[in-house]
Amino acid sequence: DFDEITENTGLAPDEIKCLKVCFDLFDTKKVEFLSADDLGEIMRAMGFRPTEDELKELLLEIDEDGSGEIEFGEFCQLCATFLVEDPDMETMKRELKDAFRIYDKEGLGYITTETLRGLIGELLAPLTEEELEGILEELDEDGSGSMDFDEFCEMMMTKPE
């Protein structure tokens, strides 16, 4: 049951399963924790390249009780910092702007509902006409029949429920 770990780290269940395998491999004494002293070696074995300073910082953050023992949940949090490297907002905005331009062919500053219909129909196929209409209504909050860049960003950055 990885729900709590997923909630705390943003990692997908299959990523967590993979980390569990790694954790178990490193937990040679089968004591359900890893020694903080081995952390650098473990991270490097997994292909991460933390500096000594990064390691110290991570340990302070992860090993909250200062026990020097890293339990599986803490291990996942630690790995998540390397696996879920979120691009910064500037980079994301730039990439979204480029994507927006692809669909705003005339450079009008908005995407028509018809263009959006085709895009969503492709991305989320198969959809019924009703489902498609529902999605379009939800996206076109102001009922303008088009989507401007801000609405587009909001759509692209909202995680599905």
XYZ file of C-alpha atoms in Angstrom:
161
model
C 0.000 0.000 0.000
C 1.921 2.985 -1.336
C -0.857 5.599 -1.139
C 0.782 7.571 1.659
C 4.164 7.550 -0.091
C 2.552 8.620 -3.371
C 0.833 11.459 -1.526
C 4.053 12.597 0.171
C 6.355 12.273 -2.830
C 4.303 12.534 -6.011
C 5.864 9.282 -7.203
C 3.821 6.809 -9.234
C 3.141 3.357 -7.699
C 5.417 1.654 -10.255
C 8.256 4.040 -9.348
C 7.703 3.213 -5.673
C 7.747 -0.541 -6.396
C 11.044 -0.062 -8.208
C 12.447 1.896 -5.251
C 11.265 -0.875 -2.892
C 13.313 -3.396 -4.864
C 16.359 -1.107 -4.620
C 15.736 -0.482 -0.925
C 15.515 -4.217 -0.226
C 18.729 -4.846 -2.171
C 20.604 -2.295 -0.080
C 18.990 -3.449 3.168
C 21.318 -6.448 3.307
C 20.772 -7.016 7.028
C 16.967 -6.960 6.491
C 16.503 -4.409 9.285
C 13.940 -2.275 7.355
C 16.201 0.776 7.248
C 19.367 1.943 5.543
C 22.275 3.564 7.316
C 22.730 7.267 6.660
C 26.457 6.555 6.322
C 25.800 4.459 3.214
C 23.576 7.044 1.607
C 26.109 8.500 -0.836
C 27.111 5.057 -2.042
C 23.482 4.001 -2.434
C 22.508 7.136 -4.347
C 25.490 6.752 -6.684
C 24.674 3.079 -7.241
C 21.214 4.201 -8.364
C 22.687 6.620 -10.882
C 22.179 9.823 -8.878
C 25.145 12.137 -8.430
C 24.613 14.158 -5.270
C 27.485 16.293 -3.989
C 28.623 15.859 -0.369
C 26.824 19.098 0.528
C 23.632 17.916 -1.170
C 23.871 14.661 0.769
C 24.236 16.453 4.095
C 21.306 18.723 3.259
C 19.165 15.800 2.153
C 19.953 13.862 5.288
C 18.934 16.750 7.522
C 15.705 17.016 5.570
C 14.902 13.301 5.363
C 16.218 11.853 8.626
C 13.920 14.031 10.720
C 14.473 12.162 13.969
C 18.260 12.224 13.486
C 18.461 8.463 14.039
C 20.864 7.922 11.160
C 18.394 5.299 9.931
C 16.507 5.836 6.709
C 13.223 3.962 6.540
C 11.553 3.110 3.226
C 9.221 6.140 3.237
C 12.162 8.460 3.869
C 14.156 6.689 1.155
C 11.331 7.356 -1.321
C 11.199 11.020 -0.356
C 14.914 11.229 -0.890
C 14.822 9.597 -4.319
C 11.809 11.680 -5.299
C 13.896 14.831 -5.011
C 16.047 13.431 -7.830
C 13.290 11.737 -9.829
C 10.727 14.530 -9.772
C 12.951 17.417 -10.773
C 10.209 19.913 -11.634
C 11.155 22.301 -14.384
C 11.055 25.883 -13.187
C 8.046 28.047 -13.992
C 9.917 30.094 -16.603
C 10.859 26.976 -18.577
C 7.333 25.641 -18.333
C 5.778 28.932 -19.449
C 8.160 29.074 -22.413
C 7.301 25.506 -23.450
C 3.591 26.202 -23.059
C 3.957 29.381 -25.136
C 5.602 27.332 -27.907
C 2.836 24.728 -27.740
C 0.196 27.488 -27.763
C 1.735 29.031 -30.905
C 1.392 25.717 -32.745
C -2.397 25.885 -32.326
C -2.731 29.671 -32.636
C -1.747 29.486 -36.307
C -2.874 33.025 -37.172
C -1.111 34.519 -34.128
C -4.355 36.002 -32.795
C -3.548 35.261 -29.167
C -6.232 32.632 -28.757
C -7.200 29.147 -29.909
C -10.691 28.675 -31.314
C -13.043 26.130 -29.813
C -12.975 24.281 -33.153
C -9.181 23.913 -33.002
C -9.501 22.841 -29.385
C -12.197 20.318 -30.313
C -9.819 18.652 -32.765
C -6.941 18.705 -30.289
C -8.908 17.252 -27.385
C -10.673 14.760 -29.627
C -7.237 13.479 -30.680
C -5.648 13.495 -27.230
C -8.514 11.886 -25.344
C -9.967 9.602 -28.028
C -12.308 7.834 -27.970
C -14.787 10.419 -26.681
C -18.498 10.713 -27.323
C -19.745 14.008 -28.731
C -21.360 14.675 -25.324
C -18.105 14.111 -23.423
C -16.241 16.360 -25.829
C -18.848 19.128 -25.451
C -18.638 18.815 -21.649
C -14.870 19.197 -21.676
C -15.016 22.177 -24.043
C -17.646 23.900 -21.880
C -15.511 23.352 -18.807
C -12.392 24.738 -20.515
C -14.088 27.753 -22.059
C -14.960 29.239 -18.679
C -15.880 32.685 -19.971
C -17.967 31.278 -22.847
C -15.985 33.253 -25.425
C -15.736 30.328 -27.840
C -11.958 30.582 -27.653
C -9.120 29.954 -25.248
C -6.451 32.543 -24.548
C -2.915 31.778 -23.374
C -3.760 32.043 -19.653
C -6.668 29.612 -19.999
C -4.397 27.321 -22.015
C -1.725 27.406 -19.265
C -4.325 26.662 -16.636
C -5.615 23.694 -18.644
C -2.128 22.297 -19.235
C -0.940 22.747 -15.657
C -4.018 21.362 -13.904
C -3.503 17.768 -12.850
C -6.444 15.515 -13.708
C -8.572 14.499 -10.723
